[in-house]
Coordinates of C-alpha atoms in Angstrom, one line a residue:
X1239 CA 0.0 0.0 0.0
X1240 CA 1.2 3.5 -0.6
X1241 CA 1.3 6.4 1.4
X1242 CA -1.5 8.0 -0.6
X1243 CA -3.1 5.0 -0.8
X1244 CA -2.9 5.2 3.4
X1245 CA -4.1 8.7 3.7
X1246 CA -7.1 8.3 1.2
X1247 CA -8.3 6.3 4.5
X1248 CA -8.1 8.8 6.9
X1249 CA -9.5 11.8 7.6
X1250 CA -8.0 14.8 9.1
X1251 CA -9.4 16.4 12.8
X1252 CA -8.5 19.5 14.8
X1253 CA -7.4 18.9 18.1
X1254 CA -5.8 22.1 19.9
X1255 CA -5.5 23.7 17.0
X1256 CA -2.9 21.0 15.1
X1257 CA -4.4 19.1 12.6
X1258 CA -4.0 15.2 13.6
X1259 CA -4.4 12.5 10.8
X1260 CA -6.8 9.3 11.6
X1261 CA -7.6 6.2 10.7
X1262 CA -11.3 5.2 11.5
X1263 CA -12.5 1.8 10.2
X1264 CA -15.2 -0.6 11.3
X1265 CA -18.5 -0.6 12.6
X1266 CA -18.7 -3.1 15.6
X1267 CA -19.6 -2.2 18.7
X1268 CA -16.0 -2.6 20.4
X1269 CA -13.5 -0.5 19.7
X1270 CA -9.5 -1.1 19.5
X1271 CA -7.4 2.3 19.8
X1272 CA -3.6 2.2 18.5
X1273 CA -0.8 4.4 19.7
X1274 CA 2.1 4.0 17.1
X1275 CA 5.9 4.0 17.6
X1276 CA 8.7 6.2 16.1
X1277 CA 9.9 7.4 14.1
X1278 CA 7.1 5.8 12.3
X1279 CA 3.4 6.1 11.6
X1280 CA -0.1 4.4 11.9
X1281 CA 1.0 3.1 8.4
X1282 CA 3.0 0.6 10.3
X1283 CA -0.4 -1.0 10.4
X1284 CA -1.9 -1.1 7.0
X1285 CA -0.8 -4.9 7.0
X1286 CA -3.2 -5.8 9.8
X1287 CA -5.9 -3.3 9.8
X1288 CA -8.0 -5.6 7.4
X1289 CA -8.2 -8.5 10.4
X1290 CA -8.6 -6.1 12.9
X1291 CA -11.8 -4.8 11.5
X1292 CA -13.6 -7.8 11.4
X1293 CA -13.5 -8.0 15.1
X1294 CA -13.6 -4.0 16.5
X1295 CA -13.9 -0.6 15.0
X1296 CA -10.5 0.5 14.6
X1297 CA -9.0 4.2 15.5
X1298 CA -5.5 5.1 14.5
X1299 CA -3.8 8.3 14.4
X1300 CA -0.6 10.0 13.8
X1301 CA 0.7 11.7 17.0
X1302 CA 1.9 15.3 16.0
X1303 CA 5.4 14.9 14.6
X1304 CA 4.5 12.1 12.6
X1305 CA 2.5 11.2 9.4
X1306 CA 0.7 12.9 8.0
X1307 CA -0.1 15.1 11.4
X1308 CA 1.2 18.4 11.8
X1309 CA 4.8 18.8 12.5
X1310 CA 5.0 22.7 14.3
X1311 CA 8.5 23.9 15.0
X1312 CA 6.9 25.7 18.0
X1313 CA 5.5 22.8 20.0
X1314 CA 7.0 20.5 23.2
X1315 CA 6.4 17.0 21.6
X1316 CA 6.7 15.7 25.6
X1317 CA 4.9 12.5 25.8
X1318 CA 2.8 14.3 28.4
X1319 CA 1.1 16.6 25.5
X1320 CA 0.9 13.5 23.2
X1321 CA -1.3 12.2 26.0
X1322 CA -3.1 15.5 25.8
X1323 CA -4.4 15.0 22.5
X1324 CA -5.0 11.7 22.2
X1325 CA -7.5 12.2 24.7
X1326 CA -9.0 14.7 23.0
X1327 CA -8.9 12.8 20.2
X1328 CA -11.0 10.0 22.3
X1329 CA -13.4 12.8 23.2
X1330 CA -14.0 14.0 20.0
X1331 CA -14.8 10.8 18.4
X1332 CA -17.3 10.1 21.2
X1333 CA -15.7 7.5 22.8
X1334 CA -16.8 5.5 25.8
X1335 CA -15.1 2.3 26.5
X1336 CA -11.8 1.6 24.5
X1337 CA -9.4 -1.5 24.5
X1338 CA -6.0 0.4 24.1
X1339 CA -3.1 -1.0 22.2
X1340 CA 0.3 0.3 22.2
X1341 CA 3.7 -0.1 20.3
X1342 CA 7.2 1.5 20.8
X1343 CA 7.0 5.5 21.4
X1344 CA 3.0 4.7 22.1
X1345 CA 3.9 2.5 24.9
X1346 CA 5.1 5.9 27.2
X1347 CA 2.1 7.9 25.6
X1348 CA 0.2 5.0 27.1
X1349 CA 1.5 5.1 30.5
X1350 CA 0.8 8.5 30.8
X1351 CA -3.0 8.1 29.9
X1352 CA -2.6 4.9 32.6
X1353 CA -1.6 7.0 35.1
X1354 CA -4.5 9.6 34.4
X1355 CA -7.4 6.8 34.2
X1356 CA -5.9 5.3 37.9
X1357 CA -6.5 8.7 39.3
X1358 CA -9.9 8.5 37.8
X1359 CA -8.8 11.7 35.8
X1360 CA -10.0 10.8 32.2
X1361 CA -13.9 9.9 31.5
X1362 CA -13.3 6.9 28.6
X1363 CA -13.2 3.6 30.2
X1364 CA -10.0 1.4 29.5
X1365 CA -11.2 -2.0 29.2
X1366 CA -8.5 -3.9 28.6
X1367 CA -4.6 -3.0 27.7
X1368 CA -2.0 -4.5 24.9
X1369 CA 1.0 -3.3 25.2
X1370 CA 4.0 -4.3 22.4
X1371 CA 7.5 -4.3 22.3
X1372 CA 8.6 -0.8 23.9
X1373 CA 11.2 0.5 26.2
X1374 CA 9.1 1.3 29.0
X1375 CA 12.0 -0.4 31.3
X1376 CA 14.5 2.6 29.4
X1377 CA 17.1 1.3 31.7
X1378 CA 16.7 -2.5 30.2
X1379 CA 17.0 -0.7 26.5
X1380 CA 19.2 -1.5 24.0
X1381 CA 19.4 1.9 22.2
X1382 CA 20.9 2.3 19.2
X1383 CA 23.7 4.7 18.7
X1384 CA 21.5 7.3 16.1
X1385 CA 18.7 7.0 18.8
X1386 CA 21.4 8.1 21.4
X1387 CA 23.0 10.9 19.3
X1388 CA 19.5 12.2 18.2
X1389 CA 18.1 12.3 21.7
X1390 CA 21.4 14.7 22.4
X1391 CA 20.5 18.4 22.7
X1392 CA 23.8 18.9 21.2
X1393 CA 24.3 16.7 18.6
X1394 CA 20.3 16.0 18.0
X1395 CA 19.9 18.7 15.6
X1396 CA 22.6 18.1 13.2
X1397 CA 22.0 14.4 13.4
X1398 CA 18.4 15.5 12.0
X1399 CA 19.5 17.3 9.5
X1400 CA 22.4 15.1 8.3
X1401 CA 19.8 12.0 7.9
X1402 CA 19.1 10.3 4.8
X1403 CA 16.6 7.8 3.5
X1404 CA 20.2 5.2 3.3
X1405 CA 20.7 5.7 6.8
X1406 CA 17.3 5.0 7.6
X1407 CA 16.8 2.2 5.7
X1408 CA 19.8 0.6 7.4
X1409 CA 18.7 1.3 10.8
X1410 CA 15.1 -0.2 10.1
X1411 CA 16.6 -3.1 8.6
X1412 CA 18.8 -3.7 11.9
X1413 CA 15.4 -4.2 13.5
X1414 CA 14.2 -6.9 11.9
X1415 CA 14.6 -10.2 12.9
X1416 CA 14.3 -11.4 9.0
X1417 CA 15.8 -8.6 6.8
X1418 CA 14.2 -10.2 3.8
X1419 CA 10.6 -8.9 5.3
X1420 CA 11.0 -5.5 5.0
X1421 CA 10.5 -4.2 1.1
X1422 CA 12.1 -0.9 -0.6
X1423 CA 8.5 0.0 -1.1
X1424 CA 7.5 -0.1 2.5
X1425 CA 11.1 2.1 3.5
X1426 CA 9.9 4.5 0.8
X1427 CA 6.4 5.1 2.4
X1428 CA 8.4 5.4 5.8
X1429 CA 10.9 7.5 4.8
X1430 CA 8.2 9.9 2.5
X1431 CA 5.8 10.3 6.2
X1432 CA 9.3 11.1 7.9
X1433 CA 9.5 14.1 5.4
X1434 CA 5.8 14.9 4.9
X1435 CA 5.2 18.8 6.5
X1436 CA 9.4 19.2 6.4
X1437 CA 9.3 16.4 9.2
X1438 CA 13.2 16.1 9.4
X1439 CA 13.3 20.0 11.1
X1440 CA 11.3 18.2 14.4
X1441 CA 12.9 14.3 14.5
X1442 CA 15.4 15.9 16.7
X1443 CA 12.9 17.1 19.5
X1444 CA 10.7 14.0 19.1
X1445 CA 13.5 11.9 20.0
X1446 CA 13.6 13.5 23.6
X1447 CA 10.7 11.1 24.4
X1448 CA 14.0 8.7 25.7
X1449 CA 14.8 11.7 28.3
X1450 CA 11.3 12.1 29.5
X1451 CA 11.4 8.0 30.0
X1452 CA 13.7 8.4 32.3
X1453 CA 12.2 11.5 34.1
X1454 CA 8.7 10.2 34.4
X1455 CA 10.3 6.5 35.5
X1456 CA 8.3 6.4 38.6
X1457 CA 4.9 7.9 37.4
X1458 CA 4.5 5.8 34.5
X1459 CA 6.2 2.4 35.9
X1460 CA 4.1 3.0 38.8
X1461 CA 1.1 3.6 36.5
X1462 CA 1.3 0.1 35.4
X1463 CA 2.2 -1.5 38.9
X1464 CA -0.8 0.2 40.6
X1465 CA -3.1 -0.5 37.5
X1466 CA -6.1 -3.0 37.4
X1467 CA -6.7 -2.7 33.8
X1468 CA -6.3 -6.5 32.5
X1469 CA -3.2 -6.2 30.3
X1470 CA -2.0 -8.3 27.9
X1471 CA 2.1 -8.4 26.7
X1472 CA 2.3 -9.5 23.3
X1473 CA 6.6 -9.1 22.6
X1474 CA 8.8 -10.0 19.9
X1475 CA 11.3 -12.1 20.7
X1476 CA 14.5 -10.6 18.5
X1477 CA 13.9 -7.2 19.2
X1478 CA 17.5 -5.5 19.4
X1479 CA 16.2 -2.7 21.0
X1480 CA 12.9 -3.5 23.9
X1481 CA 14.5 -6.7 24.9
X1482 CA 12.9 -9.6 25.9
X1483 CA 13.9 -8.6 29.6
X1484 CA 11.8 -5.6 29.3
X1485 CA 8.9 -7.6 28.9
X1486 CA 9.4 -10.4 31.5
X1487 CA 10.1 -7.6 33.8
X1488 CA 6.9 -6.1 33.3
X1489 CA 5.0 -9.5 33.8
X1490 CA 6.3 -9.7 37.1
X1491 CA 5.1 -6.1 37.9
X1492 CA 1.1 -5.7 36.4
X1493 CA -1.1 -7.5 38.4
X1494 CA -3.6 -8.7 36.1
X1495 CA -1.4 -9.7 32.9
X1496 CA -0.6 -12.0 30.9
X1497 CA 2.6 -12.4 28.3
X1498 CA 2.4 -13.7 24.8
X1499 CA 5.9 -14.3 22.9
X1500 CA 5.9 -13.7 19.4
X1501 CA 9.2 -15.8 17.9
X1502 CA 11.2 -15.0 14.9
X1503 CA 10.4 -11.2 14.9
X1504 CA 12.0 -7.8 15.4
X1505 CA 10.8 -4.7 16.8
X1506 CA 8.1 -4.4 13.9
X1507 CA 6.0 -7.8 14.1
X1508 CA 3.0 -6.3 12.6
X1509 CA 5.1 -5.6 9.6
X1510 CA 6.8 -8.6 9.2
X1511 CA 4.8 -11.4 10.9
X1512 CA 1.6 -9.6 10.1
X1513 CA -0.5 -12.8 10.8
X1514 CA 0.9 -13.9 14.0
X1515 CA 1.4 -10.3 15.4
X1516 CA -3.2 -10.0 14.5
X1517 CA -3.6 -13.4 15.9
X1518 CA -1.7 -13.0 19.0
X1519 CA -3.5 -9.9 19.6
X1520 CA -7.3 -11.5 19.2
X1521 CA -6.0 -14.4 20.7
X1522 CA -5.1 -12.4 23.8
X1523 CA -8.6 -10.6 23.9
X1524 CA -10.5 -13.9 23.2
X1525 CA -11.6 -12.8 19.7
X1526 CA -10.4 -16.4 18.4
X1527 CA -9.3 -19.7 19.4

């Protein structure tokens, strides 16, 4: 699928006065929300969107900085304002009771809404929680070096700048446990969202979601240990990056959980093991046997 092909499914919504991109598909009564990772996009689901829909109205969006959302120069991108408008988002779509499913950089923005709904601070019910394959444990992180030089308030912005769709291909490819899965087509799409709205200027300040993982440690760890949402772990086994540890160590911290392994894939299953990755996930809400 291409990019245009992507956005022809969306639509566009104000929320605080940025434009955010969304994906809105399926008409039963449940309904699964999706927080995306980075430096990516709700593309990263185009491959499983079609089995999803058959079993829950589906809402996607691209958290500003990404996509096809707006990219502002003038604008904190803290995980903390993600939050912000995803709620909104919630609210302006009318929604009641969500489950919430979250990947990579959605993981934290996840944590944060988590912590909110414990204090009874947000009025859309979280019925259940998936979360997949982020760094949530930042200290049990494997990082790679770009992710560690772009994070740098020094070196972040000329990083940025400096970046090229040959550098990025070759750090996506790193994160795949079969380097065969990943197409040119699909690194094209990627790297076109990257620089939709002159994208490169922000991927600098969007990479200080790593800092604020390790300055919010406590509140969002915390979220998850004190939460009695019933939470589901569904982890790829080869990630490089969220390790395998990061998931067993927050199996033994959730109270109601339970972890699902997904072998032979890196940090993007629903791109390359597209059928596992949607069958693990309705597998792990009883939506099939």
């Amino acid at each position: 699928m291409t990019s245009q092909e992507w956005k022809e499914k969306g639509n566009f919504i104000t929320i605080n006065n940025r434009t955010v991109f969304v994906v809105d598909e399926g008409n039963h009564e449940e309904t699964l929300v999706i927080l995306h990772g980075y430096p990516t996009s709700s593309y990263d689901y185009y491959k499983v969107l079609p089995e999803l829909v058959k079993h829950y109205r589906v809402i996607i969006h691209d958290h500003i900085g990404f996509g096809f959302s707006d990219k502002p120069l003038n604008y904190s991108y803290s995980l903390i304002e993600q939050a912000d408008v995803t709620i909104q988002l919630w609210r302006h779509l009318q929604l009641k009771k969500v489950t919430l499913l979250a990947h990579d950089y959605g993981t934290s923005v996840a944590t944060e809404i988590i912590a909110r709904h414990n204090k009874e601070l947000i009025d859309i019910e979280i019925g259940q929680l998936i979360l997949c394959n982020g760094s949530m444990h930042i200290e049990l992180a494997k990082l790679r070096t770009i992710q560690k030089l772009l994070k740098n308030k020094i070196t972040g912005k000329w990083v940025g700048k400096l970046a090229n769709q040959f550098i990025f291909n070759r750090n996506i490819r790193k994160i795949y446990f079969d380097k065969s899965k990943v197409t040119q087509q699909e690194l094209d799409e990627m790297w076109f969202q990257i620089n939709n709205n002159n994208g490169r200027s922000v991927i600098h300040l969007l990479s200080n979601y790593i800092n604020e993982r390790y300055f919010f440690w406590h509140r969002w760890i915390g979220a998850l240990k004190e939460t009695t949402i019933p939470t589901s772990i569904i982890w790829a086994t080869h990630d490089p990056i969220a390790v395998k540890a990061i998931a067993m160590q927050l199996s033994k911290e959730i109270p109601n959980n339970k972890l699902y392994w997904l072998e032979n894939s890196g940090h993007f299953p629903m791109l390359e093991n597209p059928k596992n990755w949607s069958s693990s996930v309705l597998q792990s809400q009883n939506k099939i046997n």
